[in-house]
Coordinates of C-alpha atoms and ligand atoms in Angstrom, one line a residue:
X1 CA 0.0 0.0 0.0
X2 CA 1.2 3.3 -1.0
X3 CA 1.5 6.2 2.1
X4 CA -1.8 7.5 3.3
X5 CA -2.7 11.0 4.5
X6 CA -4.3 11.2 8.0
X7 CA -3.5 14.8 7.9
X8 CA -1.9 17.6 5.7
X9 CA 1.2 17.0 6.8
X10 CA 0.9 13.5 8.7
X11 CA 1.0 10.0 6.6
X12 CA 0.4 6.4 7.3
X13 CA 3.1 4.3 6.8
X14 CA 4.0 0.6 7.7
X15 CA 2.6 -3.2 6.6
X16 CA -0.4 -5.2 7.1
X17 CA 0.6 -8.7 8.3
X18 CA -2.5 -10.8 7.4
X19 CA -0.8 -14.1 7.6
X20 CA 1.7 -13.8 10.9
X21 CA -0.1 -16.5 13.1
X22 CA 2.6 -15.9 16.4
X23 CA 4.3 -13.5 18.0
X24 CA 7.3 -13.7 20.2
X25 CA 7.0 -17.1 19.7
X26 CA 4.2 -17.2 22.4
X27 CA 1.3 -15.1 21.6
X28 CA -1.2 -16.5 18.9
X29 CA -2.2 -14.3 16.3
X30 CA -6.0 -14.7 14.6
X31 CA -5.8 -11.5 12.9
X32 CA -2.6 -11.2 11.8
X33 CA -0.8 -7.3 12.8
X34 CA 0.6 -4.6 11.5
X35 CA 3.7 -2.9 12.0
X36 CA 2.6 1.0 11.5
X37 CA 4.9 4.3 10.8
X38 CA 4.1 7.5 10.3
X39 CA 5.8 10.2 8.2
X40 CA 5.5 13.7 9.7
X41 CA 5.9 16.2 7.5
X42 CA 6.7 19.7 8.2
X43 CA 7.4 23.1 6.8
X44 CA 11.6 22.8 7.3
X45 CA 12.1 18.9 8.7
X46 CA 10.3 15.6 8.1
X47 CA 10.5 12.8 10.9
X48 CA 9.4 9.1 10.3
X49 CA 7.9 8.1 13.4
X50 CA 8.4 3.8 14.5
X51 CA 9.7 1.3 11.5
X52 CA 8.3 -1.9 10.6
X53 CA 9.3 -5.4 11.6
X54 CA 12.1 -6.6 9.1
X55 CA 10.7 -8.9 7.2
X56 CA 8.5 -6.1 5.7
X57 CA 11.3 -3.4 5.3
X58 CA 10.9 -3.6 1.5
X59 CA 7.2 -2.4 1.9
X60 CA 8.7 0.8 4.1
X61 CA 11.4 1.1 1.8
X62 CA 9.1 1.6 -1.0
X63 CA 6.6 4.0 0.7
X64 CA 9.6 6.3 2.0
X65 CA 10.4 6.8 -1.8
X66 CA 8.6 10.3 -1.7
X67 CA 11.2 10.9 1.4
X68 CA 14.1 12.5 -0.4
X69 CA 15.4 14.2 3.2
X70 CA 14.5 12.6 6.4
X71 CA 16.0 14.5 9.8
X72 CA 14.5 12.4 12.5
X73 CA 13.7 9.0 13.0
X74 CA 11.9 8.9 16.3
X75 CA 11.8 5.6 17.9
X76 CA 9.2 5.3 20.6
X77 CA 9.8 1.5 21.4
X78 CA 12.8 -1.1 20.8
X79 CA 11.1 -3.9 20.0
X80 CA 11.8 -5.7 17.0
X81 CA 8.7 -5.3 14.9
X82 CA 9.0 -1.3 15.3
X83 CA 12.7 -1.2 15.5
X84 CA 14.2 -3.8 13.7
X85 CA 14.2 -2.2 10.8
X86 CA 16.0 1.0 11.9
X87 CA 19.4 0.0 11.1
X88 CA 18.3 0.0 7.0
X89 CA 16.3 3.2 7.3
X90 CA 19.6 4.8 8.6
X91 CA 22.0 3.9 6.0
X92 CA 19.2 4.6 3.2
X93 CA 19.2 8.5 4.7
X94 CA 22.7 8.9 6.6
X95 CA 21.8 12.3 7.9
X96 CA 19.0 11.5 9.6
X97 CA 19.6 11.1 13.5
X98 CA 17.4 9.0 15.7
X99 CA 15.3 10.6 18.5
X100 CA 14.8 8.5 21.8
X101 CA 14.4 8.0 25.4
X102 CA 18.2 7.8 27.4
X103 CA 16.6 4.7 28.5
X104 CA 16.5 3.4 24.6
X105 CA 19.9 4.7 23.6
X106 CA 22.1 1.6 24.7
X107 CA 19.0 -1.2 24.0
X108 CA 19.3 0.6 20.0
X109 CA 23.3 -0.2 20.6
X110 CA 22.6 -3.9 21.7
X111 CA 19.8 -5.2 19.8
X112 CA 20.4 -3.3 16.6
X113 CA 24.1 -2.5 16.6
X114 CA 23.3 1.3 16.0
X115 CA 25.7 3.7 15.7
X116 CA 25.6 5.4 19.3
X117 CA 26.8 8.7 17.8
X118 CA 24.0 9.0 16.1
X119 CA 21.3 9.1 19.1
X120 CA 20.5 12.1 20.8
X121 CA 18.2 11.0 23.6
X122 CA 15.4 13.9 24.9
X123 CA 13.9 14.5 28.3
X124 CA 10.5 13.6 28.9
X125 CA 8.5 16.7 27.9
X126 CA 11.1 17.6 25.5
X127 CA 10.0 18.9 21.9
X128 CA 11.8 19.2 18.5
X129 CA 10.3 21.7 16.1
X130 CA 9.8 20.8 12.6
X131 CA 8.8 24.2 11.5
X132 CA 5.3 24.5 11.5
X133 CA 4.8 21.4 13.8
X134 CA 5.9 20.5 16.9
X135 CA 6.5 16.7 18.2
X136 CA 6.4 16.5 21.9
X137 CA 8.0 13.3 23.8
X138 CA 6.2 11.8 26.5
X139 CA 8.0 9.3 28.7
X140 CA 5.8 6.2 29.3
X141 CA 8.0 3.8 30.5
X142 CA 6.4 -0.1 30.6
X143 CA 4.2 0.3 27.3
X144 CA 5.4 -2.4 27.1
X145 CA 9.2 -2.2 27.8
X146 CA 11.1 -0.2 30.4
X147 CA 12.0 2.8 27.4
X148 CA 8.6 3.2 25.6
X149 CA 7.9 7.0 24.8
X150 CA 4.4 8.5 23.3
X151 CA 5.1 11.6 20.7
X152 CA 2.6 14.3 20.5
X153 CA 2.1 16.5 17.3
X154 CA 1.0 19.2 19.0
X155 CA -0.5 21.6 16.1
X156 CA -2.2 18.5 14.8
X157 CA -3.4 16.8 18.3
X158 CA -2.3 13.1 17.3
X159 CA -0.7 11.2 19.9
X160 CA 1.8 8.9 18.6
X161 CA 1.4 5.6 20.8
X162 CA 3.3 2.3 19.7
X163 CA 2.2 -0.5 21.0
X164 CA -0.2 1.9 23.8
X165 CA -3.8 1.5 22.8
X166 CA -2.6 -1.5 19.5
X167 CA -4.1 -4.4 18.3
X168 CA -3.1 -7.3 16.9
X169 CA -5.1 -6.5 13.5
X170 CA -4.3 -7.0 10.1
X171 CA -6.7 -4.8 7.9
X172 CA -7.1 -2.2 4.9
X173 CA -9.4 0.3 7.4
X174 CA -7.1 3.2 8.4
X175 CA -9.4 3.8 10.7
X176 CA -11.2 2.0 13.7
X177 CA -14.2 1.8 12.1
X178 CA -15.9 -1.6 12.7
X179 CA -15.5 -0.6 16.5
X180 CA -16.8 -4.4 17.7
X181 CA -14.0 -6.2 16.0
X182 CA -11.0 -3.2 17.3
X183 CA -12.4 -3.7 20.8
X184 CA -12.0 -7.5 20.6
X185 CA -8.8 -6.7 18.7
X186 CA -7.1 -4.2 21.5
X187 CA -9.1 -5.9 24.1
X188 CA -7.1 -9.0 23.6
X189 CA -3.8 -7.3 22.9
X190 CA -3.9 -5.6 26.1
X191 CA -4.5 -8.5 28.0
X192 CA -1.7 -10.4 26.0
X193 CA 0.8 -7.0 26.5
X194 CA -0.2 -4.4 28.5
X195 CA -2.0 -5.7 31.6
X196 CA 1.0 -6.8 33.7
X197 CA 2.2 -3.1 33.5
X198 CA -1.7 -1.8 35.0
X199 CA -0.4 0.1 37.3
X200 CA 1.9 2.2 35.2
X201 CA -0.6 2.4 32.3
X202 CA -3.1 4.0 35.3
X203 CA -0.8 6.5 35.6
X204 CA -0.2 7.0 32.0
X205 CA -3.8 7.2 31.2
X206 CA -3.8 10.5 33.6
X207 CA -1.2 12.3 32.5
X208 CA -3.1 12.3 29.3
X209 CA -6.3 13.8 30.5
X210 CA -4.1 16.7 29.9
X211 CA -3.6 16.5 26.9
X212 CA -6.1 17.3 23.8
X213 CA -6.2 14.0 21.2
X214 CA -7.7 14.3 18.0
X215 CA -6.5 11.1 17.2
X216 CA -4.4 8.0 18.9
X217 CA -2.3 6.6 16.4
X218 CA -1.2 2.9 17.0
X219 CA 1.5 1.3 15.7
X220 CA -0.2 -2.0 16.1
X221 CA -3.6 -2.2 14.2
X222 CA -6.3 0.9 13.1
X223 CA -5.8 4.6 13.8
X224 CA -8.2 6.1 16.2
X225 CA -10.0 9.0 14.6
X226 CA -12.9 8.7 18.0
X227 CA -10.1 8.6 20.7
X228 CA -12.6 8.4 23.3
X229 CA -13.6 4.7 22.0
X230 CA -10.1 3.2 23.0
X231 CA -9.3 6.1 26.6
X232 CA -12.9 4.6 27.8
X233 CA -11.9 1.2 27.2
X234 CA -8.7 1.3 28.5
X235 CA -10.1 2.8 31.6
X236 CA -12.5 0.3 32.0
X237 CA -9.9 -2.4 32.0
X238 CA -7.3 -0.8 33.6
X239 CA -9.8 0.8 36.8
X240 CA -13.1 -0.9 36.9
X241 CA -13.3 -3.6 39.4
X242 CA -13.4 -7.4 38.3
X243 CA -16.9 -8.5 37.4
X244 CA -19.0 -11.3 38.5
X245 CA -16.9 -13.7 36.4
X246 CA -15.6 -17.1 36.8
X247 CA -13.0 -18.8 34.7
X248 CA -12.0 -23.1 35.1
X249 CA -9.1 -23.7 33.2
X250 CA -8.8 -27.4 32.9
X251 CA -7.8 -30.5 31.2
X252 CA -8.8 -33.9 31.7
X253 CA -7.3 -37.2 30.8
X254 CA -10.0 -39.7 31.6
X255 CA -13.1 -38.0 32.0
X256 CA -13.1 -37.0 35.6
X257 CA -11.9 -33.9 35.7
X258 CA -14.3 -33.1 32.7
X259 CA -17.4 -34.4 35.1
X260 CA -16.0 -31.9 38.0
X261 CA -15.9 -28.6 35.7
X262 CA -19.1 -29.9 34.0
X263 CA -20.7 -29.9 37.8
X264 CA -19.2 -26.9 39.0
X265 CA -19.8 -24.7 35.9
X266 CA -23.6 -25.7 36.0
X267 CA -23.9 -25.0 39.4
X268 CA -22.4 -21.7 39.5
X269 CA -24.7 -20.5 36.8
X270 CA -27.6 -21.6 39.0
X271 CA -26.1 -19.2 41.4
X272 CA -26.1 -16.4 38.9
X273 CA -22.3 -16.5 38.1
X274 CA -21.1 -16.3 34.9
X275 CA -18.3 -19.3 33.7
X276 CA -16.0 -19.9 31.3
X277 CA -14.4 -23.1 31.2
X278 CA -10.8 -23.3 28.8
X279 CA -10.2 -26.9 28.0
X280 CA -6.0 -26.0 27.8
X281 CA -6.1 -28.9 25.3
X282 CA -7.9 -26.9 22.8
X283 CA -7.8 -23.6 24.0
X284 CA -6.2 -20.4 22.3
X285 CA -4.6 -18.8 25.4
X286 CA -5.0 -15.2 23.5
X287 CA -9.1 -15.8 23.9
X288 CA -8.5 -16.7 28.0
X289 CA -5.7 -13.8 28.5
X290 CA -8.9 -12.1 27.2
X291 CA -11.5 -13.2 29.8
X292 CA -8.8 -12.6 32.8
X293 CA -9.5 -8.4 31.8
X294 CA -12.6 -9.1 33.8
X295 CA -12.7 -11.7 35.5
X296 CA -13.0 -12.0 39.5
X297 CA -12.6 -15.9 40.4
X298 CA -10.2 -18.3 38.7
X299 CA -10.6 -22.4 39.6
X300 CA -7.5 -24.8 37.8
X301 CA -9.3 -28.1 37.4
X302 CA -5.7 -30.7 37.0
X303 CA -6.0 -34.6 36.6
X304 CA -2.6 -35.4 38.5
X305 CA 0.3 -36.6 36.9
X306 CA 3.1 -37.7 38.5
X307 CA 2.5 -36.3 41.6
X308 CA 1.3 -32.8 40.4
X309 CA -1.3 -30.8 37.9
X310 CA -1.0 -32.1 34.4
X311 CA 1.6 -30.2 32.6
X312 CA -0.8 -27.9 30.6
X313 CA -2.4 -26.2 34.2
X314 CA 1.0 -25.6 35.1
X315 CA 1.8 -24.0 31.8
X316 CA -1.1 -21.9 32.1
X317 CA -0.7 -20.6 35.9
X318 CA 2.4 -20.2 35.0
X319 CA 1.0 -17.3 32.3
X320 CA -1.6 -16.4 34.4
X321 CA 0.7 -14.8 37.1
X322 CA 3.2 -13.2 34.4
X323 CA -0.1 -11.4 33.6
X324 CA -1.3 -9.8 36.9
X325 CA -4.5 -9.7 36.4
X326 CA -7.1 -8.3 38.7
X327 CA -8.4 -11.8 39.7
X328 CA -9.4 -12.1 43.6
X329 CA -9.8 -15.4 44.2
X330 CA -9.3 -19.0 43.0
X331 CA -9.1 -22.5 43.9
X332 CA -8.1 -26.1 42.6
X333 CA -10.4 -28.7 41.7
X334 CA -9.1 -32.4 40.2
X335 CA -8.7 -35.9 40.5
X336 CA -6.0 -37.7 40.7
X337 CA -5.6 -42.0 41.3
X338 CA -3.4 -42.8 44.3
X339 CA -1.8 -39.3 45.8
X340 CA -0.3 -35.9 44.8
X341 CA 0.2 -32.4 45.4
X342 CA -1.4 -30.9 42.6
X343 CA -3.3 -27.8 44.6
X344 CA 0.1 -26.8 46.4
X345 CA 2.1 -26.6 43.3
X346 CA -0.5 -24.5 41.2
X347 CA -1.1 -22.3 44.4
X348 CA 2.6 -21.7 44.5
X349 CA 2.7 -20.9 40.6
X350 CA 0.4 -17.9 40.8
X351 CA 2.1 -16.9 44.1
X352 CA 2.6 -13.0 43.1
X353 CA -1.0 -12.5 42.6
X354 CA -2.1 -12.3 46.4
X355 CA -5.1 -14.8 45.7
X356 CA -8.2 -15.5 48.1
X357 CA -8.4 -19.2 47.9
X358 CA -11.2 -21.7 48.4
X359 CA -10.1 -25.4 50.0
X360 CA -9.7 -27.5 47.2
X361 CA -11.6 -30.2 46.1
X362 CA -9.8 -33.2 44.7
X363 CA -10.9 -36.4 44.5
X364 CA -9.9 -39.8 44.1
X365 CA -10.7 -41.5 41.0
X366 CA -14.2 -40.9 38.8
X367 CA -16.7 -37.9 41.2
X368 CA -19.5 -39.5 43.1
X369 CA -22.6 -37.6 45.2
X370 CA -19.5 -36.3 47.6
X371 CA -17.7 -35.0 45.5
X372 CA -20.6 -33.5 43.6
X373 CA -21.7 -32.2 46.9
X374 CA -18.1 -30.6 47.5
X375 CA -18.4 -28.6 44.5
X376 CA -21.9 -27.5 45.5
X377 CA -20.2 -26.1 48.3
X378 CA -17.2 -24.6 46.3
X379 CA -20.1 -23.0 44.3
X380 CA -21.7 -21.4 47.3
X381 CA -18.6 -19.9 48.7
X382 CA -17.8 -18.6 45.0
X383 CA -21.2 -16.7 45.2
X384 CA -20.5 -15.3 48.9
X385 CA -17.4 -13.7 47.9
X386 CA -18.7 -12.5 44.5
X387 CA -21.5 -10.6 46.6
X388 CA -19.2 -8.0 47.7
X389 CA -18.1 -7.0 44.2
X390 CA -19.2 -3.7 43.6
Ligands
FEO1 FE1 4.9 -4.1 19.1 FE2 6.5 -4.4 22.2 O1 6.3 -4.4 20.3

């Protein structure tokens, strides 16, 4: 795709990735991405803002053709799909001199062997006049690494955002327009990326109630011409409490387990709970990082295996408490054959969270009218707790 104008002087750069189905090796991809950049434009200097990820550098090597003279490449985030390809866009224009946070100066030197000489770094609050426009640097450290910046055009009101407010969306729309499938989009992404940093992001989001946005501009997914469609959804995330939500991830290897989250999931919706079971066999973790945005109560359901939880709930606690989500309570249901110590291990997996748990309800061999019983009671403390929820 050839550059496209969001403003008089402000383009839309970058590629559409429709068929990347991972990223970072970890993080599945049903949309695809985008790696965005933008091309500012002004009256005496032109700035490219972000790159793309390398293996689409001849896409942004063929857009920048109407880029005779480029003074700034601002770099907002050292990751390899945004960064990767600064190394090329600096010998193509070797005048141009990188804009970044001191922070991102010596990661630029270790990941992508630049040229340190050719990195001035700027304060946070710092701006660089381009004649008639003005690009302000914000500091916003953890979206999603330790240097991230935002850039604000300031005659223009577009904040500049990286991977801030991005989705994981592969699409020809500039702009957010089908707003169900961008929420589902950034929803997800945030879980996947951002929500383990909430607390910064909190104090990110107000710091920009200063600010007046026309439009947010990603460099992951859709640009946001209504930016009060992704700050109210961010805030909702980010500050809202969890919601009267349960989520069972599980797997079974006989059937047993299966009959406990079958049992427990009916009998906290006759409580008036909502449930979402994940068989971890089948599940894509992007669509349960998802759910854990909102969720109050999380139960691992484990057959035991070798003297602890099956290998896939351990894989998936193990996520879980990378992710810090806003979860309150949990427990550990299962069944194992002859002994174990499944509950302790998975408790001790998710250990940073600060969890309210239930007793756990294991059982030896297929469930019977205890067991079933057991989880009735699991159920009923559930919907205790979730009373308080505001
Ligand atoms: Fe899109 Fe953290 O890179």
């Amino acid at each position: 795709m050839k550059p496209r104008k969001i403003t008089e002087c402000v383009s839309f750069l970058g590629a559409q990735d429709f068929d990347r189905r991972l990223f970072d090796e970890l993080i599945p991809l049903p949309d695809g991405t985008s790696y965005n950049a933008y091309v500012v434009k002004g009256s005496e200097k032109t700035a490219l803002i972000d790159t793309v990820d390398p293996p689409k550098l001849a896409v942004l090597m063929n857009q920048l053709n109407g880029v005779e003279k480029l003074d700034y490449l601002i770099v907002q985030h050292v990751e390899q799909d945004h960064s990767g390809s600064v190394p090329a866009v600096l010998n193509r224009y070797p005048n141009a001199t990188v804009i970044t946070t001191p922070k991102a100066r010596p990661m630029l030197v270790d990941h992508l062997h630049v040229n340190p000489e050719r990195i001035p770094t700027v304060a946070d609050g710092e701006t660089i006049s381009l004649g008639n426009e003005t690009l302000e640097f914000i500091h916003a450290p953890w979206v999603h690494w330790p240097e991230t910046m935002l850039t604000y055009l300031r005659e223009e009101k577009i904040l500049f955002t990286c991977d801030f407010f991005g989705a994981h969306l592969a699409t020809t729309e500039l702009y957010a327009t089908d707003k169900a499938r961008v929420y589902e989009a950034a929803k997800r992404y945030y879980a996947e990326i951002m929500m383990p940093f909430r607390a910064m992001i909190s104090k990110h989001l107000k710091r920009l109630d200063d600010y007046e946005i026309a439009m947010i501009a990603p460099s992951h997914g859709p640009v946001y011409d209504d930016p009060a469609f992704i700050l109210g959804a961010y805030r909702h995330w980010v500050l809202d409490p969890p919601q009267n939500l349960v989520l069972i991830p599980y797997v079974s290897m006989h059937g047993s387990t299966q009959v406990m989250v079958d049992h427990l999931t009916a009998s906290l919706v006759d409580r008036g709970i909502s449930v979402k079971p994940f068989n971890l066999t089948v599940t894509d973790l992007g669509k349960l990082a998802e759910e854990l945005v909102d969720a109050s109560t999380i139960i691992f359901a484990t057959p035991t295996v070798l003297a602890g939880p099956h290998p896939g709930v351990v894989s998936a606690a193990y996520l879980i408490n990378a992710l810090r989500p806003k979860l309150k309570y949990a427990g550990v249901i299962g069944s194992y054959g002859w002994g174990g110590k499944a509950p302790e291990t998975v408790t001790g997996l998710v250990g940073t969270l600060k969890l309210d748990w239930f007793d756990p309800v294991m059982v030896k061999g297929l469930p019977g009218k205890e067991a079933f019983q057991a989880l009735d009671r699991l159920a009923e403390a559930i919907a205790m707790r979730h009373q308080s929820l505001s």
